[in-house]
């Protein structure tokens, strides 16, 4: 038995991206491990605990990332600590390394940490291979690039894709909407004559969900806190989405994205995808209703050409990233036990 402790956070204010990719890895450890049985525990903010408990995991609460967390680490050291968070700081990495035999970091842009305490770094983003991790995390094994993308469980298996509903446009801003972007995006598409599906994420909050339901009850389909985006993406021809994890789900299912940049950590992803021919509306604060409507309408009208441009991107995402990560973790632990690890 190997103990894995996952340290992350998620919720209405910060979104669910960190939490969901950690959850994918946690499920993968139970499903794909060949030589080791893993027990997974969590330390997260209180807001995230109900989501994890609904998935059958135990979690302890901590609202901040602090070197004063000794009381949360009871009993025998975990074999692995997996950290996914921005801004925890290099001293916190050193603290975690004193509490575990192996420290694994999930990262996006190589702009948060520089530490010799990290044993492996995970980054499944499209731009990850070009990041200089050898300089910032010199002892870390590098599990980077789309082949290591930790997608949600429903994307792991290959299956025949249904034809989309002609002209259907999906709109999503993520699991949460702290910037309140769903309303202006939906209003921008009011003149669009085709079907419009708005994804109201599980961390939007009840008041905001009810407000959006009252505003967009006619001419739109609202999907309230769906357990999965997959069926909604499959019905869409075009998905208007931030350049976060959902963009990869859209590409995995062979659909055409129109993207915008919701957070700083999405800028590099957006630039690479824009260079590959994906329409990019740019930074969220500069979005205009006219440009949103025109870009989405033109993409739908020229979907055959857009689909052709996306073909090289579709092939990058096979849903096997979690399986590869589990294999890599097993190998790293085996090498550590025998003294053959490269650190």
PDB file of C-alpha atoms in Angstrom, residues 165-288:
ATOM      1  CA  UNK A 165     -26.631  19.378 -33.957  1.00  0.00           C
ATOM      2  CA  UNK A 166     -26.200  21.665 -36.988  1.00  0.00           C
ATOM      3  CA  UNK A 167     -25.375  25.194 -35.883  1.00  0.00           C
ATOM      4  CA  UNK A 168     -25.387  24.380 -32.162  1.00  0.00           C
ATOM      5  CA  UNK A 169     -23.048  26.654 -30.167  1.00  0.00           C
ATOM      6  CA  UNK A 170     -21.895  25.766 -26.658  1.00  0.00           C
ATOM      7  CA  UNK A 171     -20.874  28.560 -24.256  1.00  0.00           C
ATOM      8  CA  UNK A 172     -18.821  27.798 -21.142  1.00  0.00           C
ATOM      9  CA  UNK A 173     -16.639  29.852 -18.815  1.00  0.00           C
ATOM     10  CA  UNK A 174     -15.670  26.978 -16.510  1.00  0.00           C
ATOM     11  CA  UNK A 175     -16.985  25.468 -13.313  1.00  0.00           C
ATOM     12  CA  UNK A 176     -17.206  28.905 -11.689  1.00  0.00           C
ATOM     13  CA  UNK A 177     -17.814  32.408 -13.030  1.00  0.00           C
ATOM     14  CA  UNK A 178     -16.126  34.856 -10.633  1.00  0.00           C
ATOM     15  CA  UNK A 179     -15.835  37.489 -13.384  1.00  0.00           C
ATOM     16  CA  UNK A 180     -19.534  37.189 -14.320  1.00  0.00           C
ATOM     17  CA  UNK A 181     -18.799  36.632 -18.001  1.00  0.00           C
ATOM     18  CA  UNK A 182     -21.634  34.272 -18.867  1.00  0.00           C
ATOM     19  CA  UNK A 183     -24.225  37.038 -19.097  1.00  0.00           C
ATOM     20  CA  UNK A 184     -22.337  39.288 -21.575  1.00  0.00           C
ATOM     21  CA  UNK A 185     -21.309  36.280 -23.701  1.00  0.00           C
ATOM     22  CA  UNK A 186     -24.888  35.019 -23.846  1.00  0.00           C
ATOM     23  CA  UNK A 187     -26.221  38.481 -24.697  1.00  0.00           C
ATOM     24  CA  UNK A 188     -23.629  38.806 -27.482  1.00  0.00           C
ATOM     25  CA  UNK A 189     -25.119  35.700 -29.095  1.00  0.00           C
ATOM     26  CA  UNK A 190     -28.755  36.819 -28.866  1.00  0.00           C
ATOM     27  CA  UNK A 191     -28.910  37.549 -32.634  1.00  0.00           C
ATOM     28  CA  UNK A 192     -27.440  34.145 -33.468  1.00  0.00           C
ATOM     29  CA  UNK A 193     -30.265  32.069 -34.971  1.00  0.00           C
ATOM     30  CA  UNK A 194     -29.007  28.594 -34.096  1.00  0.00           C
ATOM     31  CA  UNK A 195     -29.250  26.636 -30.864  1.00  0.00           C
ATOM     32  CA  UNK A 196     -27.265  28.092 -27.962  1.00  0.00           C
ATOM     33  CA  UNK A 197     -26.352  26.000 -24.915  1.00  0.00           C
ATOM     34  CA  UNK A 198     -25.107  27.802 -21.789  1.00  0.00           C
ATOM     35  CA  UNK A 199     -23.173  25.758 -19.238  1.00  0.00           C
ATOM     36  CA  UNK A 200     -23.895  26.950 -15.706  1.00  0.00           C
ATOM     37  CA  UNK A 201     -21.093  25.379 -13.679  1.00  0.00           C
ATOM     38  CA  UNK A 202     -21.434  23.758 -10.262  1.00  0.00           C
ATOM     39  CA  UNK A 203     -19.574  26.606  -8.522  1.00  0.00           C
ATOM     40  CA  UNK A 204     -21.548  29.513 -10.010  1.00  0.00           C
ATOM     41  CA  UNK A 205     -23.501  29.807  -6.782  1.00  0.00           C
ATOM     42  CA  UNK A 206     -27.260  29.586  -6.373  1.00  0.00           C
ATOM     43  CA  UNK A 207     -28.055  33.329  -6.659  1.00  0.00           C
ATOM     44  CA  UNK A 208     -26.110  33.682  -9.921  1.00  0.00           C
ATOM     45  CA  UNK A 209     -27.614  30.497 -11.328  1.00  0.00           C
ATOM     46  CA  UNK A 210     -31.153  31.694 -10.607  1.00  0.00           C
ATOM     47  CA  UNK A 211     -30.377  35.112 -12.107  1.00  0.00           C
ATOM     48  CA  UNK A 212     -29.116  33.571 -15.343  1.00  0.00           C
ATOM     49  CA  UNK A 213     -32.126  31.255 -15.516  1.00  0.00           C
ATOM     50  CA  UNK A 214     -34.416  34.297 -15.288  1.00  0.00           C
ATOM     51  CA  UNK A 215     -32.478  36.214 -17.949  1.00  0.00           C
ATOM     52  CA  UNK A 216     -32.056  33.470 -20.544  1.00  0.00           C
ATOM     53  CA  UNK A 217     -35.176  31.339 -20.351  1.00  0.00           C
ATOM     54  CA  UNK A 218     -36.109  31.967 -23.999  1.00  0.00           C
ATOM     55  CA  UNK A 219     -33.910  31.124 -27.001  1.00  0.00           C
ATOM     56  CA  UNK A 220     -31.285  29.295 -24.945  1.00  0.00           C
ATOM     57  CA  UNK A 221     -30.778  25.904 -23.390  1.00  0.00           C
ATOM     58  CA  UNK A 222     -29.248  26.102 -19.914  1.00  0.00           C
ATOM     59  CA  UNK A 223     -27.358  23.110 -18.531  1.00  0.00           C
ATOM     60  CA  UNK A 224     -27.302  23.605 -14.752  1.00  0.00           C
ATOM     61  CA  UNK A 225     -24.316  22.060 -12.937  1.00  0.00           C
ATOM     62  CA  UNK A 226     -23.999  19.154 -15.384  1.00  0.00           C
ATOM     63  CA  UNK A 227     -22.094  16.133 -14.113  1.00  0.00           C
ATOM     64  CA  UNK A 228     -20.257  16.082 -17.420  1.00  0.00           C
ATOM     65  CA  UNK A 229     -19.751  18.477 -20.316  1.00  0.00           C
ATOM     66  CA  UNK A 230     -19.234  15.586 -22.687  1.00  0.00           C
ATOM     67  CA  UNK A 231     -22.784  15.156 -24.017  1.00  0.00           C
ATOM     68  CA  UNK A 232     -23.138  18.919 -24.449  1.00  0.00           C
ATOM     69  CA  UNK A 233     -19.833  19.232 -26.304  1.00  0.00           C
ATOM     70  CA  UNK A 234     -20.756  16.325 -28.551  1.00  0.00           C
ATOM     71  CA  UNK A 235     -24.005  18.037 -29.583  1.00  0.00           C
ATOM     72  CA  UNK A 236     -22.191  21.289 -30.427  1.00  0.00           C
ATOM     73  CA  UNK A 237     -20.564  22.247 -33.703  1.00  0.00           C
ATOM     74  CA  UNK A 238     -18.671  25.134 -32.104  1.00  0.00           C
ATOM     75  CA  UNK A 239     -17.713  25.702 -28.458  1.00  0.00           C
ATOM     76  CA  UNK A 240     -17.060  29.205 -27.130  1.00  0.00           C
ATOM     77  CA  UNK A 241     -14.729  28.516 -24.224  1.00  0.00           C
ATOM     78  CA  UNK A 242     -11.887  29.879 -22.138  1.00  0.00           C
ATOM     79  CA  UNK A 243      -8.417  28.575 -22.927  1.00  0.00           C
ATOM     80  CA  UNK A 244      -8.370  26.257 -19.924  1.00  0.00           C
ATOM     81  CA  UNK A 245      -8.969  22.543 -19.501  1.00  0.00           C
ATOM     82  CA  UNK A 246     -12.273  22.608 -21.405  1.00  0.00           C
ATOM     83  CA  UNK A 247     -10.485  23.531 -24.628  1.00  0.00           C
ATOM     84  CA  UNK A 248      -8.764  20.148 -24.525  1.00  0.00           C
ATOM     85  CA  UNK A 249     -12.068  18.349 -23.946  1.00  0.00           C
ATOM     86  CA  UNK A 250     -13.495  20.105 -27.007  1.00  0.00           C
ATOM     87  CA  UNK A 251     -10.516  18.988 -29.105  1.00  0.00           C
ATOM     88  CA  UNK A 252     -10.652  15.466 -27.670  1.00  0.00           C
ATOM     89  CA  UNK A 253     -14.214  15.153 -28.995  1.00  0.00           C
ATOM     90  CA  UNK A 254     -13.357  16.587 -32.405  1.00  0.00           C
ATOM     91  CA  UNK A 255     -15.295  19.827 -32.053  1.00  0.00           C
ATOM     92  CA  UNK A 256     -14.301  23.333 -33.142  1.00  0.00           C
ATOM     93  CA  UNK A 257     -13.358  25.819 -30.392  1.00  0.00           C
ATOM     94  CA  UNK A 258     -13.536  29.593 -30.349  1.00  0.00           C
ATOM     95  CA  UNK A 259     -11.500  30.676 -27.365  1.00  0.00           C
ATOM     96  CA  UNK A 260     -10.966  33.636 -25.083  1.00  0.00           C
ATOM     97  CA  UNK A 261      -8.441  34.252 -22.308  1.00  0.00           C
ATOM     98  CA  UNK A 262      -9.948  34.184 -18.842  1.00  0.00           C
ATOM     99  CA  UNK A 263      -6.803  34.069 -16.669  1.00  0.00           C
ATOM    100  CA  UNK A 264      -3.096  34.780 -16.950  1.00  0.00           C
ATOM    101  CA  UNK A 265      -2.270  31.072 -16.925  1.00  0.00           C
ATOM    102  CA  UNK A 266      -4.258  30.672 -20.165  1.00  0.00           C
ATOM    103  CA  UNK A 267      -2.304  33.174 -22.253  1.00  0.00           C
ATOM    104  CA  UNK A 268       0.416  30.786 -23.448  1.00  0.00           C
ATOM    105  CA  UNK A 269      -2.156  28.099 -24.285  1.00  0.00           C
ATOM    106  CA  UNK A 270      -4.172  30.638 -26.265  1.00  0.00           C
ATOM    107  CA  UNK A 271      -1.138  31.823 -28.238  1.00  0.00           C
ATOM    108  CA  UNK A 272      -0.181  28.303 -29.313  1.00  0.00           C
ATOM    109  CA  UNK A 273      -3.738  27.413 -30.304  1.00  0.00           C
ATOM    110  CA  UNK A 274      -4.173  30.709 -32.145  1.00  0.00           C
ATOM    111  CA  UNK A 275      -0.996  29.930 -34.060  1.00  0.00           C
ATOM    112  CA  UNK A 276      -2.565  26.597 -35.031  1.00  0.00           C
ATOM    113  CA  UNK A 277      -5.579  28.369 -36.517  1.00  0.00           C
ATOM    114  CA  UNK A 278      -8.055  28.445 -33.609  1.00  0.00           C
ATOM    115  CA  UNK A 279     -10.021  31.743 -33.439  1.00  0.00           C
ATOM    116  CA  UNK A 280      -8.926  33.670 -30.349  1.00  0.00           C
ATOM    117  CA  UNK A 281     -11.061  36.544 -29.087  1.00  0.00           C
ATOM    118  CA  UNK A 282      -8.279  37.600 -26.710  1.00  0.00           C
ATOM    119  CA  UNK A 283      -8.340  38.838 -23.138  1.00  0.00           C
ATOM    120  CA  UNK A 284     -11.750  38.722 -21.473  1.00  0.00           C
ATOM    121  CA  UNK A 285     -11.779  42.406 -20.517  1.00  0.00           C
ATOM    122  CA  UNK A 286     -11.433  43.420 -24.162  1.00  0.00           C
ATOM    123  CA  UNK A 287     -14.273  41.265 -25.496  1.00  0.00           C
ATOM    124  CA  UNK A 288     -16.993  43.067 -27.437  1.00  0.00           C
TER     125      UNK A 288
END
